[in-house]
mmCIF file of C-alpha atoms in Angstrom:
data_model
loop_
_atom_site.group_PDB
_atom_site.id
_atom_site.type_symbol
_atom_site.label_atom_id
_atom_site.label_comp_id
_atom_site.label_asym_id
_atom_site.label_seq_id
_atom_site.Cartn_x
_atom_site.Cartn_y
_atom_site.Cartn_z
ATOM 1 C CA UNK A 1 123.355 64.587 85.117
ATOM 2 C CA UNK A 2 120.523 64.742 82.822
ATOM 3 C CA UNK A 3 121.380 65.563 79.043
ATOM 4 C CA UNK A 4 121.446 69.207 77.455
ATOM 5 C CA UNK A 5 118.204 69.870 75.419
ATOM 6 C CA UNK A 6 119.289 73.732 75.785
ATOM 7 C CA UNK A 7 119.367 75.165 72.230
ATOM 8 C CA UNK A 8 122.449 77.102 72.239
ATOM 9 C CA UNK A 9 121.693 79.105 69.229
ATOM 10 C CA UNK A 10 122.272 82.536 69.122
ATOM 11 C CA UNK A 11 119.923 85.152 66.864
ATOM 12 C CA UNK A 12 121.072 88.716 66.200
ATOM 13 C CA UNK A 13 117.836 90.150 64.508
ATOM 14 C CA UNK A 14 118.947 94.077 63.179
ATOM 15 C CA UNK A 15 115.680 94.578 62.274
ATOM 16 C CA UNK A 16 114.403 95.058 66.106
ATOM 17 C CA UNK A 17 118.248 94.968 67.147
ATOM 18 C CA UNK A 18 117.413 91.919 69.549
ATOM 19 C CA UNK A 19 120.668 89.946 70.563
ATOM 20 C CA UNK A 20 118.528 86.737 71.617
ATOM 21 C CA UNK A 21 120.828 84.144 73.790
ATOM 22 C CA UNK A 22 119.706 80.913 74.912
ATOM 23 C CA UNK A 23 118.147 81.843 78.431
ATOM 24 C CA UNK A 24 115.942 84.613 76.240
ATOM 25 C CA UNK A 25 113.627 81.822 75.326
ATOM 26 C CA UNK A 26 112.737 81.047 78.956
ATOM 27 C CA UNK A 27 112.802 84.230 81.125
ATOM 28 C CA UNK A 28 110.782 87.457 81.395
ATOM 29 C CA UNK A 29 111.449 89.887 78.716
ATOM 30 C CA UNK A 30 110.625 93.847 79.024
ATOM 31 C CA UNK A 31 107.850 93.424 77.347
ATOM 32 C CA UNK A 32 106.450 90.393 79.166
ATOM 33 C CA UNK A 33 107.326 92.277 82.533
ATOM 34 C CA UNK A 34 105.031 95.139 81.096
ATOM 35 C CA UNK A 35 102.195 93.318 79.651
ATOM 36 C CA UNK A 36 102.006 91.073 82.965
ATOM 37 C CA UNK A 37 102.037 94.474 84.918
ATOM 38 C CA UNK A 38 99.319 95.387 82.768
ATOM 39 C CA UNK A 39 96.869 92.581 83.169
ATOM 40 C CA UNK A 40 97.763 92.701 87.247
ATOM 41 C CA UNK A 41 96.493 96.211 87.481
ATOM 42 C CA UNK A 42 93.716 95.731 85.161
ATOM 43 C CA UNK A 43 92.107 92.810 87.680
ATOM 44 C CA UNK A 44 92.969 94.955 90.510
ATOM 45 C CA UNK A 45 90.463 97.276 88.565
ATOM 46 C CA UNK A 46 88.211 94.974 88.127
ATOM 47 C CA UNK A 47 87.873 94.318 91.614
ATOM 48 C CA UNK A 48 87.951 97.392 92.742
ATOM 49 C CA UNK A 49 84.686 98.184 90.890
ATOM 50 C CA UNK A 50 82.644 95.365 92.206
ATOM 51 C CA UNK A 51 82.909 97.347 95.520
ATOM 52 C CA UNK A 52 82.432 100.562 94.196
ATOM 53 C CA UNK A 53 85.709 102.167 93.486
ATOM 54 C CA UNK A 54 86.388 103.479 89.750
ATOM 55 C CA UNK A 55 90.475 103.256 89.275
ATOM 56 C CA UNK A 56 91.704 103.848 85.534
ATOM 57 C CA UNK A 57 94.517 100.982 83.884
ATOM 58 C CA UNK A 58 97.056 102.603 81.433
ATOM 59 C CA UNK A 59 96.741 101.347 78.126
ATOM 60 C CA UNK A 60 99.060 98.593 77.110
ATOM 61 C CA UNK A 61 100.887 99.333 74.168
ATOM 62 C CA UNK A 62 103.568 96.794 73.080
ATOM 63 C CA UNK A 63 106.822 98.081 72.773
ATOM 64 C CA UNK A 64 109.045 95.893 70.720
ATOM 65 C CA UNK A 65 111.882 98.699 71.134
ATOM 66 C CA UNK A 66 112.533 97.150 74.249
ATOM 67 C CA UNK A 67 113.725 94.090 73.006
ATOM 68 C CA UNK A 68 116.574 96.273 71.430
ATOM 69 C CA UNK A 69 119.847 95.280 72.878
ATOM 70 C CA UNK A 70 123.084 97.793 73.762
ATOM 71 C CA UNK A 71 126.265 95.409 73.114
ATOM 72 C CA UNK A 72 128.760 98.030 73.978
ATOM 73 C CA UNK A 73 126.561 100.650 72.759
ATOM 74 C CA UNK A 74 124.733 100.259 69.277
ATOM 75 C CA UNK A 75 125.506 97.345 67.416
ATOM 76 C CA UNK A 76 122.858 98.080 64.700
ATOM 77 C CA UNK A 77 123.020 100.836 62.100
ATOM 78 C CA UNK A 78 119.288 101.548 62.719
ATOM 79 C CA UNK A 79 119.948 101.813 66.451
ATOM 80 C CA UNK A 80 122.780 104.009 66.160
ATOM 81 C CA UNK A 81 121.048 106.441 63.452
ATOM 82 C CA UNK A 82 118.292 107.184 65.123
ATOM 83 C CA UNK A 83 119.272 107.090 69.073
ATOM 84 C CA UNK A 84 123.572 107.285 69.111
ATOM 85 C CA UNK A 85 124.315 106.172 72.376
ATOM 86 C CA UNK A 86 121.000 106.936 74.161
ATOM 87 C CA UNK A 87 119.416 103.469 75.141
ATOM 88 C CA UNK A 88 116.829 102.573 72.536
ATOM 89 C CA UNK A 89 113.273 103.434 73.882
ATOM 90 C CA UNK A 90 110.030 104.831 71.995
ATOM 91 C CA UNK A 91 109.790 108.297 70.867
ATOM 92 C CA UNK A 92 107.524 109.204 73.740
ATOM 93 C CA UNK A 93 109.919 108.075 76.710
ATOM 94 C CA UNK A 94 113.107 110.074 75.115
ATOM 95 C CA UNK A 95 110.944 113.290 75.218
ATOM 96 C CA UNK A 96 109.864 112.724 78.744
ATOM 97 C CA UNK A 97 113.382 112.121 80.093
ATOM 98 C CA UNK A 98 114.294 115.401 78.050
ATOM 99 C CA UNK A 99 116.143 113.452 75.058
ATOM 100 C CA UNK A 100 114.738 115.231 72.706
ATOM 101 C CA UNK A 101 112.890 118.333 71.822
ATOM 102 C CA UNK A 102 108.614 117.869 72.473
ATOM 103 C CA UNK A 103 107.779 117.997 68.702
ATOM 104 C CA UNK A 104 110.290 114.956 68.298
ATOM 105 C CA UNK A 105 108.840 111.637 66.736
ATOM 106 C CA UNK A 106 105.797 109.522 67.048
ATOM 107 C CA UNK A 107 102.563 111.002 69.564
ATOM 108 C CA UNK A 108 102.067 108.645 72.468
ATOM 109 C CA UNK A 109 99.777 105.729 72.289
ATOM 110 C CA UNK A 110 99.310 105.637 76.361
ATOM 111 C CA UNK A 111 97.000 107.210 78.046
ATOM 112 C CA UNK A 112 98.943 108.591 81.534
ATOM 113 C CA UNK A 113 97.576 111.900 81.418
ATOM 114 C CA UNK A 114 93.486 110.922 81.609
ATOM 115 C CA UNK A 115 94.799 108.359 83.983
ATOM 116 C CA UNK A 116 96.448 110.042 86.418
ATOM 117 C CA UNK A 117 93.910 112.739 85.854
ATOM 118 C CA UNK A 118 91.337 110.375 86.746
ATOM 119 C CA UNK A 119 92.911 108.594 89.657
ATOM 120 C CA UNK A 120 94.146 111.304 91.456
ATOM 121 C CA UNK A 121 90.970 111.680 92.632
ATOM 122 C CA UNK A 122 90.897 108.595 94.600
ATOM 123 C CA UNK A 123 90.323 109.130 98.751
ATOM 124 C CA UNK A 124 92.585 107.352 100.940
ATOM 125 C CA UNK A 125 89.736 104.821 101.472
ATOM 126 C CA UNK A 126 89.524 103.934 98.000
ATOM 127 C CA UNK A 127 93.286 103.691 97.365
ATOM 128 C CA UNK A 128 93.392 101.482 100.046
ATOM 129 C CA UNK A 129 90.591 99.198 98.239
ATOM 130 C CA UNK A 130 92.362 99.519 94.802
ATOM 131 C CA UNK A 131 96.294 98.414 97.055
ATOM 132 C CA UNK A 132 94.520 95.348 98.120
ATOM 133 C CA UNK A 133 92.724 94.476 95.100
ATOM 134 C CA UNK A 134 96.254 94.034 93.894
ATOM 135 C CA UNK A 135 96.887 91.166 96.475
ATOM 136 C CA UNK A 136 93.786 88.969 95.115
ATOM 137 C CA UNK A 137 94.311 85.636 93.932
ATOM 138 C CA UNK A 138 93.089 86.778 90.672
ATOM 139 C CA UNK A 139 95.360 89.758 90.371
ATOM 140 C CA UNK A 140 98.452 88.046 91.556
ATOM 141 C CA UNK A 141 98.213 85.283 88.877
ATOM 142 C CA UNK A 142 99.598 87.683 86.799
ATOM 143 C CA UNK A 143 103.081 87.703 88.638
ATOM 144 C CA UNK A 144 105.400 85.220 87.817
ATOM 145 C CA UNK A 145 107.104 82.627 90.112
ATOM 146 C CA UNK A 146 110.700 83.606 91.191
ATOM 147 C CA UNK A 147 112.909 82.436 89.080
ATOM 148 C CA UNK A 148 114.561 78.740 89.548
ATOM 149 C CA UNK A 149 118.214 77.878 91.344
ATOM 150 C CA UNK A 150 119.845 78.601 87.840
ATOM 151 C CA UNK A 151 119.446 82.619 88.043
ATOM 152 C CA UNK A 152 122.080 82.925 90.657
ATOM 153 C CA UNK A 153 124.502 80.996 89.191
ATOM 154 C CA UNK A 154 123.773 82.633 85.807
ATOM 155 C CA UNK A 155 124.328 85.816 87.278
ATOM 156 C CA UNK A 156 127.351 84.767 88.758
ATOM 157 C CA UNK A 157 128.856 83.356 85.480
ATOM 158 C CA UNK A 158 128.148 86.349 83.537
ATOM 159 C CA UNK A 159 129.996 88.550 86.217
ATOM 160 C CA UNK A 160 133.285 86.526 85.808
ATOM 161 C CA UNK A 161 132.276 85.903 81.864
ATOM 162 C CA UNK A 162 133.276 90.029 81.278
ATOM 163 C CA UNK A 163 136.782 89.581 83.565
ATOM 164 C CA UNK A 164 137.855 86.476 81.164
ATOM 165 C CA UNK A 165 140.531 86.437 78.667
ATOM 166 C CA UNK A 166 138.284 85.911 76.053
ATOM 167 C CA UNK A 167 136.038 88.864 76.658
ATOM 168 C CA UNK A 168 138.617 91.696 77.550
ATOM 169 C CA UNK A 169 140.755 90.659 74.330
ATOM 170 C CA UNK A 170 137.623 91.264 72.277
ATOM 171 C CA UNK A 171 136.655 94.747 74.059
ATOM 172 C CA UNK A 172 140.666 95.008 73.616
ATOM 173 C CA UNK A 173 139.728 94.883 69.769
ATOM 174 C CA UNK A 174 136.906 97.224 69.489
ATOM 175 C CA UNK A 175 138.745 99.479 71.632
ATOM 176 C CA UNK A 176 142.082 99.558 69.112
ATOM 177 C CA UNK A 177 139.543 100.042 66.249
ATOM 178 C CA UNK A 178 138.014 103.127 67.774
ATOM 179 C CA UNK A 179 141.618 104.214 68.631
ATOM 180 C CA UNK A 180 142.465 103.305 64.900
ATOM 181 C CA UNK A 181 139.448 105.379 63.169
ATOM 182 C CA UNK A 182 140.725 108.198 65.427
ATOM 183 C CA UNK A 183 137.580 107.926 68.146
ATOM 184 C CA UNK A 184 139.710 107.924 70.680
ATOM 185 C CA UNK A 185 138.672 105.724 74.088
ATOM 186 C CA UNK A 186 135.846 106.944 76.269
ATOM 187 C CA UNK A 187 137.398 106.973 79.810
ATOM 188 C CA UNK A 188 134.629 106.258 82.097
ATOM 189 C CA UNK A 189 133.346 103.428 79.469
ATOM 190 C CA UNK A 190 136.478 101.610 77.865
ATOM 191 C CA UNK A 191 133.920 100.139 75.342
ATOM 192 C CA UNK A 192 132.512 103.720 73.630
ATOM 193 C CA UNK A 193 134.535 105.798 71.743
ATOM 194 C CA UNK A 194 135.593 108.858 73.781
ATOM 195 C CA UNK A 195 133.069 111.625 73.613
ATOM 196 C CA UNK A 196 130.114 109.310 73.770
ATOM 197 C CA UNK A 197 126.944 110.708 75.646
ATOM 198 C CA UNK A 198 123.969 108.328 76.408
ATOM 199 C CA UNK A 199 121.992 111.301 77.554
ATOM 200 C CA UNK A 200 121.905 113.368 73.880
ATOM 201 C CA UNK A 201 120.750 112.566 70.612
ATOM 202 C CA UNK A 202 122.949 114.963 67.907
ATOM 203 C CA UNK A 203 124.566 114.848 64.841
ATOM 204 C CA UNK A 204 127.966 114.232 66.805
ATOM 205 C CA UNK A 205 126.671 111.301 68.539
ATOM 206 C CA UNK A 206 125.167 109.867 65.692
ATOM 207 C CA UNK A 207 128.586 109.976 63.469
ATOM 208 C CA UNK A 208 130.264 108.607 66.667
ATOM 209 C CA UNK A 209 127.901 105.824 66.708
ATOM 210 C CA UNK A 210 127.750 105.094 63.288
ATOM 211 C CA UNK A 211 131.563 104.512 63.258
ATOM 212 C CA UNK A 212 131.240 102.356 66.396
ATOM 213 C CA UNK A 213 128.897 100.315 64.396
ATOM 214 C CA UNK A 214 131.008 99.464 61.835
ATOM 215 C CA UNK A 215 134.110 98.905 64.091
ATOM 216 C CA UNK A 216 131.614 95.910 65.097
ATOM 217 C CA UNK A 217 130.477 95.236 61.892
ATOM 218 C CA UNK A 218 134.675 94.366 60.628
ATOM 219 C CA UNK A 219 135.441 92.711 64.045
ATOM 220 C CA UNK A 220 132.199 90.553 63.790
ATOM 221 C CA UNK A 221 132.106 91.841 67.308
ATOM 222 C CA UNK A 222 128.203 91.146 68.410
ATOM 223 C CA UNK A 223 128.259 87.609 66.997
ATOM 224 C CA UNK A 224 130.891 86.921 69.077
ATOM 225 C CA UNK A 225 130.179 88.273 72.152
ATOM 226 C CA UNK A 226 126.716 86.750 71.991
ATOM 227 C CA UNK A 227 128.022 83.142 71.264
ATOM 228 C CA UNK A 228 131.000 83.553 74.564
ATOM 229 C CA UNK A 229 127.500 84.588 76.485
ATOM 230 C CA UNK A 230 125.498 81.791 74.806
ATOM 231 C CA UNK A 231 128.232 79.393 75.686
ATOM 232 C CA UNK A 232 128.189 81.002 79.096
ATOM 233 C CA UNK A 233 124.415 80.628 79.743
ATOM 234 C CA UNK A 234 124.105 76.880 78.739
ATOM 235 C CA UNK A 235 126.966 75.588 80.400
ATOM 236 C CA UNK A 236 124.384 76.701 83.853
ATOM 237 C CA UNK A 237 121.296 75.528 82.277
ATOM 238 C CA UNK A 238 122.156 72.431 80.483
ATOM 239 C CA UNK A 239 122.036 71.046 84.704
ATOM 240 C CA UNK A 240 118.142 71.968 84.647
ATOM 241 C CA UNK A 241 117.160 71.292 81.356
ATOM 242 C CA UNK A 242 113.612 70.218 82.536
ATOM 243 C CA UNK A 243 113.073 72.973 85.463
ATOM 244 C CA UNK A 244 114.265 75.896 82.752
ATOM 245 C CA UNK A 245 111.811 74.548 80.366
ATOM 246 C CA UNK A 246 108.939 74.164 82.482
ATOM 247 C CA UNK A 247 109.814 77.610 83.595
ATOM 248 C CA UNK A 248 109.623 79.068 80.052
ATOM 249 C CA UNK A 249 106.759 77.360 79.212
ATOM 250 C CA UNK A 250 104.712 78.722 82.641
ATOM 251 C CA UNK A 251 105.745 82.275 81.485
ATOM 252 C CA UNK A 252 104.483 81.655 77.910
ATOM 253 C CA UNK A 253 101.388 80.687 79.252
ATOM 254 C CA UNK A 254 101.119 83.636 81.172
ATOM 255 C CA UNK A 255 101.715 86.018 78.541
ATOM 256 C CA UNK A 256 98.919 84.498 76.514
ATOM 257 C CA UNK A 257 96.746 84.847 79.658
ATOM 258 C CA UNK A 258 97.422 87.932 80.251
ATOM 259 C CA UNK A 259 96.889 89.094 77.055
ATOM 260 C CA UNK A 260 93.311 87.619 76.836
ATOM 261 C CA UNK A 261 92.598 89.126 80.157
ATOM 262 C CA UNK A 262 93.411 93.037 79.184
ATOM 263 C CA UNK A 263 91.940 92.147 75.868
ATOM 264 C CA UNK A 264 88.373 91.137 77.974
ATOM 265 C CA UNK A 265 88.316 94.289 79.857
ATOM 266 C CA UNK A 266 88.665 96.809 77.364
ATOM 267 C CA UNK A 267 86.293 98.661 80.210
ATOM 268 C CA UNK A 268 89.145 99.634 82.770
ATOM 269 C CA UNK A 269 91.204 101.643 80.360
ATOM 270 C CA UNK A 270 88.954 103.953 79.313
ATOM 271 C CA UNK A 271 87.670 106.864 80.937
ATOM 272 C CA UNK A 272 84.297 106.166 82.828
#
């Protein structure tokens, strides 16, 4: 068995409340999965229009709010002041999915309206073009290979990781320290305190997320759920040390591609 070069690090950043574990630095992230997207459509655009057919790319926007993590909720106190238990996503996707009130937050940076506007104008002909545009070589570089032998077995691991001694006594913990504050237990979600809604954003949510928060913050709770995980993760990968990394490196690569590409066809996001 080749030798771990797996950096088992773990890096809670509260700033963008990213819990980063050790397969984070090789795999697909939210934002890479978008971006890619992104540049896929945008050549299937681009070919389109060398036979004719005009079809409008929405406007990448990066996103670095999804790279927040939910460890049992918030585990920030920026997360849980501004969303509570609501999963952490930009101002424009809470008021869509009826979070929040439409003269909430930040104005949208995409452009969905002008492009479904524009593209529901397509005939079945053209939308045909446009479908298999997406199946060109030089659309589908922007899809990443499937992930290596070590994804099942990570998967697996993580499912037995949350029924191990270790883990349940720590949930055990948080849960005694909501009982302890007077939160009471949520009973469909051991982890929350009871009362916790991940479809609302109020002043009751807030204070109950707020005191989750610093139930984590005394038990040191993230820190140590993310270094059982991290432990978890590299015990898999340290057997494909070189695969993982060759893997990581081929999606780096094809985030900077991708990038470059959208960036060289500022044409297909804007209107015609």
């Amino acid at each position: 068995m080749e030798s771990s070069t797996i950096d088992d690090s773990v890096v809670l950043d509260e700033k963008t409340g990213a819990v980063i574990l050790p397969y984070d630095r090789f795999s697909t992230s939210m934002r890479d999965a978008e971006v890619f997207r992104v540049a896929r459509t945008a050549a299937a655009a681009v070919c389109a229009k060398q036979q004719g057919v005009t079809f409008m790319v929405g406007r990448w926007v990066d996103q670095p709010v999804y790279d927040s993590e939910k460890y049992a909720g918030p585990w920030t106190m920026a997360q849980a002041e501004k969303f509570g238990f609501v999963s952490p996503m930009p101002d424009a996707d809470l008021r869509a999915n009826g979070v929040v009130g439409e003269d909430y937050g930040e104005p949208s940076l995409l452009n969905n309206a002008e492009v479904a506007a524009m593209n529901s104008q397509l005939t079945e002909e053209e939308s045909a073009v446009v479908e298999a545009c997406h199946e060109t070589e030089e659309a589908r570089q922007f899809a990443p290979s499937p992930e290596g032998p070590w994804a099942e077995e990570l998967w697996a691991a993580a499912d037995d990781l949350y029924e191990s001694p270790e883990v349940t006594n720590l949930f055990a913990e948080l849960g005694a320290c909501h009982e302890d504050q007077g939160l009471g237990v949520h009973q469909q979600v051991p982890e929350w305190p009871a009362g916790a809604d991940p479809t609302r954003i109020d002043a009751e949510q807030i204070s109950l997320a707020i005191a989750s928060v610093r139930c984590k913050e005394s038990l040191d709770f993230t820190r140590r759920l993310a270094e059982i995980e991290a432990a978890s993760q590299v015990e898999v990968l340290q057997n494909y040390p070189r695969e993982v990394a060759a893997a990581g490196q081929e999606i780096a690569d094809l985030r900077e591609r991708a990038k470059a590409y959208i960036d060289a066809h500022p044409e297909v996001f804007e209107v015609p």
